[in-house]
XYZ file of C-alpha atoms in Angstrom:
348
model
C 1.694 22.972 -4.298
C 2.543 19.194 -4.382
C 0.543 16.616 -3.037
C 2.052 13.506 -0.929
C 1.119 11.241 1.724
C 2.646 9.516 4.668
C 2.210 5.862 4.940
C 3.623 3.484 8.012
C 3.407 -0.179 6.568
C 2.405 -1.929 9.776
C -0.800 0.244 10.329
C -2.025 0.389 7.015
C -3.487 -3.166 6.888
C -2.265 -5.830 4.455
C 0.073 -5.794 1.846
C -2.634 -5.825 -0.849
C -4.523 -3.137 0.766
C -1.319 -1.006 0.734
C -0.792 -1.827 -3.107
C -4.291 -0.863 -3.985
C -3.785 2.163 -1.733
C -0.737 3.290 -3.523
C -1.635 2.489 -7.113
C -4.854 4.701 -6.579
C -3.317 7.449 -5.219
C -0.923 7.555 -8.010
C -3.848 7.358 -10.639
C -5.538 10.185 -8.919
C -2.123 12.409 -9.036
C -0.393 12.113 -5.956
C 3.269 13.335 -6.499
C 5.265 11.863 -3.504
C 4.692 8.575 -1.125
C 6.756 8.770 2.379
C 7.347 5.824 4.073
C 7.748 6.214 7.743
C 9.575 3.474 10.056
C 8.697 4.874 13.659
C 8.528 1.437 15.729
C 7.107 -0.574 13.484
C 7.955 -2.021 9.970
C 11.085 -0.621 8.426
C 10.913 2.026 5.673
C 13.323 0.237 3.229
C 11.324 -2.865 2.706
C 8.045 -1.106 2.204
C 9.634 1.569 -0.447
C 10.760 -1.441 -2.285
C 7.054 -3.205 -2.337
C 5.490 0.327 -3.389
C 8.274 1.050 -6.200
C 7.021 -2.194 -7.851
C 3.647 -1.363 -7.309
C 3.819 2.475 -9.264
C 5.769 3.788 -11.874
C 5.448 7.700 -11.717
C 4.951 9.143 -8.213
C 8.206 9.858 -5.994
C 8.837 7.499 -3.062
C 10.651 9.090 -0.065
C 11.977 7.337 3.520
C 9.909 9.609 6.045
C 12.012 9.144 8.074
C 15.046 6.474 8.179
C 15.996 6.971 11.821
C 19.847 7.771 13.071
C 21.373 5.023 15.272
C 19.391 2.249 13.510
C 21.709 1.855 10.447
C 25.494 3.009 9.664
C 25.536 5.785 7.320
C 26.908 3.582 4.767
C 24.128 0.873 5.180
C 21.549 3.970 4.602
C 23.566 5.260 1.384
C 23.418 1.488 0.330
C 19.584 1.563 0.569
C 19.072 4.943 -0.788
C 21.244 3.997 -4.149
C 19.352 0.878 -4.172
C 15.979 2.110 -4.047
C 16.705 4.914 -6.289
C 18.072 2.814 -8.912
C 15.447 0.411 -8.926
C 12.976 2.990 -9.025
C 14.458 4.964 -11.993
C 15.369 8.003 -9.869
C 11.892 7.997 -8.186
C 13.421 8.196 -4.679
C 13.931 10.788 -1.998
C 16.236 10.061 1.085
C 14.456 11.118 4.313
C 16.441 11.095 7.358
C 15.802 12.208 11.114
C 17.027 11.711 14.782
C 13.597 10.033 16.043
C 14.034 10.706 19.924
C 15.462 8.981 23.099
C 12.799 6.793 23.555
C 12.796 4.807 20.281
C 16.732 5.114 19.931
C 17.435 4.372 23.392
C 14.395 2.357 24.734
C 14.108 0.169 21.281
C 17.204 -0.051 19.757
C 19.664 0.321 22.711
C 21.578 3.032 21.251
C 22.772 6.356 22.139
C 20.722 9.223 21.533
C 23.300 11.542 22.745
C 24.696 14.464 20.318
C 22.256 13.887 17.628
C 23.284 17.169 15.580
C 26.643 15.875 15.475
C 25.906 12.379 14.327
C 23.493 13.563 11.652
C 26.057 16.028 10.234
C 28.521 13.290 10.008
C 25.873 10.789 8.625
C 25.134 13.350 5.861
C 29.015 13.615 4.947
C 29.411 10.070 4.736
C 26.055 9.144 2.805
C 27.360 11.894 0.299
C 31.010 10.256 0.151
C 29.267 6.870 -0.807
C 26.684 8.309 -3.483
C 29.384 10.363 -4.947
C 31.514 6.982 -5.422
C 34.375 7.966 -3.384
C 36.341 5.558 -1.418
C 34.971 6.065 2.168
C 37.450 7.660 4.446
C 36.138 9.610 7.235
C 37.590 11.063 10.714
C 34.791 12.173 13.040
C 33.581 12.476 16.387
C 30.735 9.815 15.913
C 32.471 7.692 12.974
C 35.955 6.650 11.913
C 35.864 4.996 8.623
C 38.191 2.452 8.318
C 37.671 1.625 12.095
C 40.615 2.916 14.178
C 43.489 0.620 14.605
C 42.305 -1.555 11.680
C 44.595 -2.358 8.959
C 41.975 -1.965 6.291
C 42.003 0.426 3.552
C 39.250 2.641 2.618
C 36.690 1.081 0.014
C 34.056 2.086 -2.207
C 30.693 0.693 -3.174
C 30.421 -1.594 -6.105
C 27.402 0.090 -7.248
C 26.997 3.370 -8.202
C 23.684 5.599 -8.130
C 22.423 6.339 -11.200
C 20.186 9.280 -10.464
C 20.508 12.333 -8.257
C 19.215 11.502 -4.552
C 17.673 14.480 -2.649
C 18.223 14.834 1.153
C 15.375 15.589 3.300
C 15.775 16.303 7.030
C 12.932 15.685 9.568
C 13.854 18.237 12.274
C 11.908 20.383 14.779
C 14.644 22.076 17.243
C 16.182 25.273 16.459
C 19.876 23.534 15.693
C 18.285 20.857 13.783
C 16.593 23.280 11.711
C 19.615 25.263 10.861
C 21.331 22.178 9.575
C 18.354 21.116 7.506
C 18.840 24.841 5.896
C 22.461 24.395 5.472
C 22.762 20.869 4.162
C 18.973 19.413 2.900
C 17.225 19.619 -0.197
C 13.743 19.656 1.865
C 12.400 19.958 5.225
C 9.900 17.510 6.724
C 8.374 19.233 8.954
C 5.219 18.836 11.418
C 3.283 20.281 14.161
C 3.041 22.922 11.610
C 1.268 26.498 12.260
C 1.803 28.989 9.671
C 0.683 31.940 11.771
C 3.884 30.872 14.094
C 6.331 29.559 11.638
C 8.602 32.387 11.082
C 9.692 32.474 14.734
C 9.133 29.036 15.320
C 10.602 27.497 12.248
C 11.644 29.832 9.239
C 14.318 31.918 11.137
C 16.196 28.753 12.354
C 15.767 27.229 8.454
C 16.762 30.888 6.955
C 20.291 30.765 9.024
C 21.155 27.370 7.793
C 20.194 28.340 4.286
C 22.567 31.856 4.624
C 25.702 29.443 5.740
C 25.259 27.580 2.566
C 24.876 30.778 0.433
C 21.165 29.449 -0.421
C 17.355 31.377 -0.062
C 14.137 29.551 1.068
C 13.269 28.836 -3.063
C 16.260 26.261 -2.887
C 14.493 24.278 -0.100
C 11.322 22.094 -0.431
C 9.012 23.044 2.545
C 6.956 19.777 3.060
C 4.566 19.923 6.124
C 1.854 17.581 6.787
C -1.537 17.223 8.465
C -4.673 15.205 8.805
C -7.472 15.925 6.118
C -10.774 15.019 7.075
C -13.842 16.796 5.492
C -16.979 17.759 7.544
C -20.554 18.441 6.194
C -21.627 20.533 8.930
C -20.475 22.484 12.277
C -22.054 19.467 14.383
C -19.837 16.799 12.572
C -16.747 19.346 12.640
C -16.968 19.477 16.241
C -16.842 15.902 16.281
C -14.000 15.585 14.232
C -12.156 18.157 16.420
C -13.015 16.346 19.794
C -11.893 13.208 18.173
C -8.126 14.511 17.576
C -7.746 15.738 21.112
C -6.505 12.424 22.789
C -4.119 12.147 19.556
C -2.829 15.467 20.063
C -2.336 15.131 24.091
C -0.180 11.834 23.371
C 1.930 14.121 20.722
C 2.641 16.318 23.770
C 2.431 14.608 26.624
C 3.535 10.767 25.613
C 6.184 11.288 22.668
C 9.924 11.116 23.497
C 11.063 10.735 26.906
C 10.078 12.381 30.407
C 12.763 14.960 29.535
C 12.682 15.338 25.787
C 9.756 15.930 23.857
C 10.220 17.835 20.514
C 6.490 17.985 19.935
C 5.792 19.560 23.296
C 8.628 21.798 22.277
C 7.566 23.094 18.825
C 3.831 23.549 20.078
C 5.355 25.830 23.303
C 7.479 28.026 20.638
C 3.813 28.681 18.624
C 2.061 30.469 21.171
C 1.018 27.387 23.726
C 3.992 27.044 26.098
C 1.470 26.872 29.094
C -1.314 24.356 27.492
C 1.604 21.997 26.695
C 3.726 21.893 29.683
C 0.066 21.234 31.321
C -0.887 18.367 29.222
C 2.585 16.897 29.764
C 2.245 16.937 33.001
C -1.244 15.323 33.284
C -0.397 13.130 30.917
C 2.998 11.592 32.737
C 0.977 11.425 35.632
C -1.431 9.149 34.239
C -4.555 11.555 33.829
C -4.981 10.894 30.133
C -8.282 11.994 29.897
C -7.433 15.299 31.824
C -4.602 15.772 29.238
C -6.957 15.521 26.554
C -9.436 17.776 28.121
C -6.929 20.588 28.122
C -6.221 20.737 24.119
C -8.511 23.450 22.658
C -10.670 23.355 19.325
C -7.794 26.206 18.234
C -5.044 23.903 18.657
C -6.844 21.191 16.556
C -7.474 23.381 13.839
C -4.530 25.130 13.795
C -2.186 22.264 12.992
C -4.768 19.975 10.746
C -6.567 20.270 7.593
C -10.265 19.480 9.118
C -13.440 21.252 8.054
C -15.785 21.505 5.180
C -14.104 21.689 1.659
C -14.173 25.599 1.382
C -12.552 25.502 5.159
C -9.505 23.251 3.782
C -8.828 25.175 0.579
C -8.837 28.353 2.702
C -6.471 26.724 5.046
C -4.604 25.502 1.963
C -4.128 29.048 0.778
C -2.845 30.192 4.397
C -0.018 27.097 4.382
C 0.819 27.956 0.524
C 1.196 31.968 1.339
C 3.243 30.912 4.650
C 5.958 29.059 2.035
C 4.758 25.316 2.082
C 5.554 23.717 -1.243
C 4.383 20.298 -0.654
C 1.694 19.278 1.443
C 1.759 15.602 3.479
C -2.217 14.497 3.625
C -3.102 12.019 5.979
C -6.655 10.916 4.941
C -9.027 10.039 7.610
C -11.603 7.492 6.951
C -12.700 4.013 8.514
C -12.101 1.910 5.282
C -10.045 1.979 2.212
C -12.915 3.488 0.198
C -13.387 6.315 2.624
C -9.398 7.121 2.704
C -9.381 7.218 -0.912
C -12.281 9.256 -1.091
C -10.578 11.929 1.253
C -7.061 11.571 -0.435
C -8.732 12.120 -3.765
C -10.632 15.330 -2.695
C -7.617 16.581 -0.867
C -5.209 16.029 -3.646
C -7.760 18.013 -6.262
C -7.438 20.905 -3.167
C -3.776 20.670 -3.052
C -3.156 21.032 -6.785
C -5.915 23.889 -7.245
C -4.224 25.943 -4.648
């Protein structure tokens, strides 16, 4: 399996700190560095900086959010990052959620599936060097009623640009299987992955005449090592409020894709109760409903032996790339955790 990390520049400290982290990660054999946007720093600027700080590992947008840029602007950024990094760029796209798209950017979140399909089709026109001419439900290029003509970019993509989609819903998973080169997943429980995720991915793959081996299954989880059972319990308990936020506070009051994903993997009653308490303002009560099993199922927390065994389960379930979220209170702690995790991932 390949080892990756996901960074969001706004939450990783100073730029000097980030330079040290990505350089050290590359030295330790990290295969991919994904860069998130969320509601902090943008991914594109940070990726350009990381490209200048590294020379070998792949760099990916994890993710560029739909509706925050036009499809052509996304393609321009992708080609630029690919060319300047010598072909090390992976384009990761995602729909995000209504709270960020509507609440922060003021754009409509309506029909994200159709918007994603059209965005991909336009991006591929641009990357292929074509004059962009598109008539869809969401995008019309050139603009309808304009007397302008279709244009192509004045630059060309010098390398292939693999496309990854971050998806959780059945419909978006099917689109991932149909159109993408890789799947950026989260809230992943290998024991429940067939029904929750893989059945939908496989449907999409069948539409395009492909098999699971044609799709890079890239899953992420926090990694934290415990010396003994007491420390393990402390680590588990400390993660419960974060998981409660994902189930109760992410998205909008009506749309929470993380809650839906956990529900499909066997925790529907708990997920619903957590959401209800969180939205009622009872954050401690919501966290108290999170079980140890839920934390352990979707993280890589434990002794080295426990983490190795869990990685074996992930590999047997079909995971190709592990996105590591290394725990640690300092840069040194995070680098140490990351180095140990990279070794375990590569050994499995």
